[in-house]
């Protein structure tokens, strides 16, 4: 759990868990990788909270419906940015922080970087503005590690096999800007990111993720063996 800005003292004092985000374009395979990592962690007796944005809470599911399934033109770009930030603020306060305070590993499919890539870069609302908006919403909470599954617009389109929401309907150049937005974030803070080629085999990606996560677990968990670690580096960029 990393604090970008000093949080409330009580929150900082009890922070023990590990916060990991999975990011990438639509169709990158985030949910598969977070599920596989979660199973591996649970196999070691670690409490895992698997969650997502948008829609990781009751309020969030309503916001998700509004922001993803409205008619075209029904949500302006700034309203879109605010809805994702509202979902995130509520999600962090009611699900993520309580779990981290218990010492759980929190795995989220999408977090703040999705807003920077989709609203900041692709919708052109500005990297810093969108990042600051979300940082305000979550009182500065950033993941220890963000796993970025890098996928091209074309690959993403063929992998997700059909259009499911308003954002997926956007043209390839929108998704190219999303991709570049994610890569720019990773380039700024390479120590906090693991960038993987989403086209690599699932098992190979999972091994690379486990290898990167193991040292974050601390104590007994940190010395756990990492099955498949012999694939070190494969699929990584
Ligand atoms: P979802 O079905 O969760 O997509 P995926 O399964 O690909 O993760 O839909 C989330 C959509 O919302 C996705 O197109 C990305 C978009 N999004 C944003 O534009 N900004 C955000 O801050 C978040 C969290 C998601």
Coordinates of C-alpha atoms and ligand atoms in Angstrom, one line a residue:
X1 CA 0.0 0.0 0.0
X2 CA 1.7 3.2 -1.1
X3 CA 0.4 6.6 -0.1
X4 CA 0.9 9.4 -2.6
X5 CA -0.2 12.0 -0.1
X6 CA -0.3 11.6 3.7
X7 CA -3.5 9.9 4.6
X8 CA -5.5 10.1 7.8
X9 CA -3.0 9.0 10.5
X10 CA -5.2 6.1 11.6
X11 CA -5.3 4.7 8.1
X12 CA -1.5 5.0 7.7
X13 CA -0.8 3.4 11.1
X14 CA -2.7 0.2 10.3
X15 CA -1.7 -0.3 6.7
X16 CA -0.4 -3.9 6.2
X17 CA -1.8 -5.4 3.1
X18 CA -0.6 -5.4 -0.5
X19 CA -2.5 -3.6 -3.2
X20 CA -2.0 -4.8 -6.8
X21 CA -3.8 -3.5 -9.9
X22 CA -4.2 -5.1 -13.3
X23 CA -4.5 -2.7 -16.1
X24 CA -4.7 -2.8 -19.9
X25 CA -6.9 -2.2 -22.8
X26 CA -10.2 -3.9 -23.4
X27 CA -9.6 -7.6 -24.2
X28 CA -6.1 -7.7 -22.6
X29 CA -6.9 -10.7 -20.3
X30 CA -6.7 -8.8 -16.9
X31 CA -9.5 -10.8 -15.2
X32 CA -7.8 -14.1 -16.1
X33 CA -4.5 -13.0 -14.8
X34 CA -5.9 -11.6 -11.5
X35 CA -7.9 -14.7 -11.0
X36 CA -4.9 -17.0 -11.5
X37 CA -2.8 -14.9 -9.2
X38 CA -5.6 -14.9 -6.6
X39 CA -5.8 -18.7 -6.7
X40 CA -2.1 -19.0 -6.2
X41 CA -2.1 -16.6 -3.2
X42 CA -5.1 -18.3 -1.6
X43 CA -3.3 -21.6 -2.0
X44 CA -0.7 -20.2 0.4
X45 CA -3.4 -19.3 2.9
X46 CA -3.3 -15.6 2.1
X47 CA -6.5 -13.6 2.3
X48 CA -7.3 -12.3 -1.2
X49 CA -9.9 -9.7 -2.0
X50 CA -10.6 -9.7 -5.7
X51 CA -12.4 -6.7 -6.9
X52 CA -12.9 -4.4 -10.0
X53 CA -13.5 -0.9 -11.2
X54 CA -16.0 0.3 -12.2
X55 CA -18.5 -1.7 -10.1
X56 CA -16.7 -3.1 -7.1
X57 CA -19.5 -1.9 -4.7
X58 CA -23.3 -1.6 -4.7
X59 CA -23.1 2.1 -5.6
X60 CA -20.4 1.3 -8.1
X61 CA -22.6 -1.2 -9.9
X62 CA -25.2 1.5 -10.5
X63 CA -22.5 3.9 -11.6
X64 CA -21.0 1.3 -13.9
X65 CA -24.4 0.8 -15.6
X66 CA -24.8 4.6 -16.1
X67 CA -21.3 5.2 -17.5
X68 CA -20.9 2.1 -19.7
X69 CA -24.4 1.4 -20.9
X70 CA -25.9 4.8 -21.6
X71 CA -26.8 5.8 -25.1
X72 CA -24.0 7.4 -27.2
X73 CA -23.8 11.0 -26.3
X74 CA -25.5 10.5 -23.0
X75 CA -22.4 10.9 -20.9
X76 CA -20.1 13.8 -21.7
X77 CA -16.3 13.3 -21.2
X78 CA -16.1 15.3 -18.0
X79 CA -19.1 13.6 -16.5
X80 CA -17.6 10.3 -17.5
X81 CA -14.3 11.2 -15.7
X82 CA -16.2 12.2 -12.6
X83 CA -18.3 9.0 -12.5
X84 CA -15.2 6.8 -12.7
X85 CA -13.6 8.9 -9.9
X86 CA -16.8 8.6 -7.8
X87 CA -16.8 4.9 -8.2
X88 CA -13.1 4.7 -7.3
X89 CA -13.5 6.9 -4.2
X90 CA -16.3 4.8 -2.8
X91 CA -14.6 1.6 -3.7
X92 CA -11.4 2.5 -2.0
X93 CA -13.1 3.8 1.2
X94 CA -15.5 0.8 1.6
X95 CA -13.6 -2.2 0.1
X96 CA -9.9 -1.6 -0.6
X97 CA -8.7 0.2 2.5
X98 CA -10.6 -2.0 5.0
X99 CA -9.1 -5.1 3.3
X100 CA -5.6 -3.6 3.3
X101 CA -6.0 -2.7 7.0
X102 CA -6.8 -6.4 7.7
X103 CA -3.6 -7.4 5.9
X104 CA -5.3 -8.9 2.8
X105 CA -3.9 -8.8 -0.7
X106 CA -6.2 -6.7 -2.8
X107 CA -6.3 -7.5 -6.5
X108 CA -8.3 -5.0 -8.6
X109 CA -9.2 -5.3 -12.3
X110 CA -8.5 -1.7 -13.2
X111 CA -7.7 1.3 -11.0
X112 CA -6.6 4.9 -11.4
X113 CA -4.4 4.3 -14.5
X114 CA -7.5 3.4 -16.5
X115 CA -8.8 6.9 -15.9
X116 CA -5.5 8.4 -16.9
X117 CA -5.4 6.3 -20.1
X118 CA -9.1 6.4 -21.1
X119 CA -10.2 9.9 -19.9
X120 CA -6.8 11.6 -19.6
X121 CA -5.1 10.4 -22.8
X122 CA -7.8 9.0 -25.1
X123 CA -10.5 11.6 -24.3
X124 CA -7.8 14.2 -24.1
X125 CA -8.8 15.6 -20.7
X126 CA -5.2 15.8 -19.5
X127 CA -3.0 13.3 -17.7
X128 CA -2.3 15.5 -14.6
X129 CA -5.9 16.7 -14.1
X130 CA -7.4 13.2 -14.3
X131 CA -4.7 11.7 -12.0
X132 CA -5.2 14.5 -9.5
X133 CA -9.0 14.0 -9.6
X134 CA -8.7 10.3 -8.8
X135 CA -5.9 10.9 -6.2
X136 CA -8.2 13.3 -4.4
X137 CA -11.0 10.7 -4.5
X138 CA -8.9 7.9 -3.0
X139 CA -6.9 10.1 -0.6
X140 CA -3.7 9.3 -2.4
X141 CA -3.8 5.5 -2.4
X142 CA -1.6 3.9 -5.1
X143 CA -0.9 0.2 -5.7
X144 CA 2.5 -1.3 -4.8
X145 CA 2.4 -3.0 -8.2
X146 CA 0.5 -2.4 -11.4
X147 CA 0.5 -5.3 -13.9
X148 CA 0.0 -3.8 -17.3
X149 CA -1.1 -6.2 -19.9
X150 CA -0.2 -4.4 -23.1
X151 CA -2.5 -5.1 -26.0
X152 CA -2.8 -3.4 -29.4
X153 CA -6.2 -2.0 -30.5
X154 CA -6.5 -4.7 -33.1
X155 CA -5.6 -7.6 -30.8
X156 CA -7.9 -6.3 -28.1
X157 CA -10.8 -6.1 -30.6
X158 CA -10.4 -9.6 -31.8
X159 CA -9.9 -11.0 -28.3
X160 CA -13.0 -9.5 -26.8
X161 CA -15.1 -10.8 -29.7
X162 CA -17.9 -8.2 -29.9
X163 CA -18.9 -4.9 -28.4
X164 CA -20.2 -4.9 -24.9
X165 CA -20.2 -1.3 -23.8
X166 CA -19.9 2.4 -24.8
X167 CA -16.1 2.5 -24.4
X168 CA -15.5 -0.6 -26.5
X169 CA -17.5 1.0 -29.3
X170 CA -14.8 3.6 -29.8
X171 CA -12.6 3.4 -32.9
X172 CA -9.2 1.8 -33.0
X173 CA -7.4 5.2 -32.7
X174 CA -9.1 5.8 -29.4
X175 CA -7.8 2.4 -28.2
X176 CA -4.3 3.2 -29.6
X177 CA -4.3 6.3 -27.4
X178 CA -5.5 4.3 -24.4
X179 CA -2.6 1.9 -25.0
X180 CA -0.1 4.7 -25.2
X181 CA -1.5 6.3 -22.1
X182 CA -0.8 3.1 -20.1
X183 CA 2.7 2.7 -21.6
X184 CA 3.5 6.3 -20.7
X185 CA 2.4 5.8 -17.1
X186 CA 4.6 2.6 -16.8
X187 CA 7.6 4.5 -18.3
X188 CA 7.3 7.2 -15.7
X189 CA 7.6 4.8 -12.7
X190 CA 9.2 1.5 -14.0
X191 CA 9.7 0.2 -10.4
X192 CA 6.0 0.1 -9.7
X193 CA 5.0 -1.6 -13.0
X194 CA 5.3 -4.9 -14.6
X195 CA 4.6 -4.6 -18.3
X196 CA 3.7 -7.8 -20.1
X197 CA 2.8 -8.6 -23.7
X198 CA -0.8 -9.7 -23.4
X199 CA -0.4 -11.9 -26.5
X200 CA 2.0 -14.3 -24.5
X201 CA 0.5 -17.6 -23.3
X202 CA -1.6 -17.4 -20.1
X203 CA 0.7 -19.6 -18.1
X204 CA 3.8 -17.7 -19.1
X205 CA 2.2 -14.4 -18.0
X206 CA 1.0 -15.9 -14.8
X207 CA 4.5 -17.1 -13.9
X208 CA 6.0 -13.6 -14.6
X209 CA 3.3 -12.1 -12.4
X210 CA 3.9 -14.5 -9.5
X211 CA 7.6 -13.9 -9.7
X212 CA 7.2 -10.2 -9.4
X213 CA 4.5 -10.5 -6.6
X214 CA 6.3 -13.0 -4.3
X215 CA 8.8 -10.5 -2.9
X216 CA 6.0 -8.1 -2.0
X217 CA 4.4 -10.6 0.3
X218 CA 6.9 -10.3 3.1
X219 CA 7.7 -12.8 5.9
X220 CA 6.8 -16.4 5.3
X221 CA 4.9 -15.7 2.1
X222 CA 7.9 -14.0 0.5
X223 CA 9.9 -17.2 0.7
X224 CA 7.1 -19.2 -1.0
X225 CA 8.2 -21.0 -4.1
X226 CA 7.2 -19.5 -7.4
X227 CA 6.0 -22.3 -9.7
X228 CA 7.0 -21.6 -13.2
X229 CA 9.6 -19.1 -12.3
X230 CA 11.9 -20.8 -14.8
X231 CA 10.0 -18.8 -17.4
X232 CA 11.5 -15.7 -16.0
X233 CA 11.3 -12.7 -18.3
X234 CA 9.2 -14.4 -21.0
X235 CA 6.5 -12.2 -22.2
X236 CA 7.9 -9.3 -20.2
X237 CA 8.9 -6.1 -21.9
Ligands
LIG1 P1 -15.2 -3.6 -18.2 O1 -16.3 -4.5 -18.7 O2 -14.8 -3.7 -16.8 O3 -13.9 -3.8 -19.1 P2 -12.8 -4.9 -19.1 O4 -13.5 -6.2 -18.9 O5 -12.1 -4.7 -20.4 O6 -12.0 -4.4 -17.9 O7 -15.5 -2.1 -18.6 C1 -14.8 -1.1 -18.1 C2 -14.7 -0.1 -19.2 O8 -14.6 1.2 -18.6 C3 -13.5 -0.3 -20.1 O9 -13.8 0.0 -21.4 C4 -12.5 0.8 -19.6 C5 -13.4 1.8 -19.0 N1 -12.9 2.6 -17.9 C6 -12.6 4.0 -18.1 O10 -12.7 4.5 -19.2 N2 -12.1 4.7 -17.0 C7 -11.9 4.1 -15.8 O11 -11.4 4.8 -14.9 C8 -12.2 2.8 -15.6 C9 -12.0 2.1 -14.3 C10 -12.7 2.0 -16.7

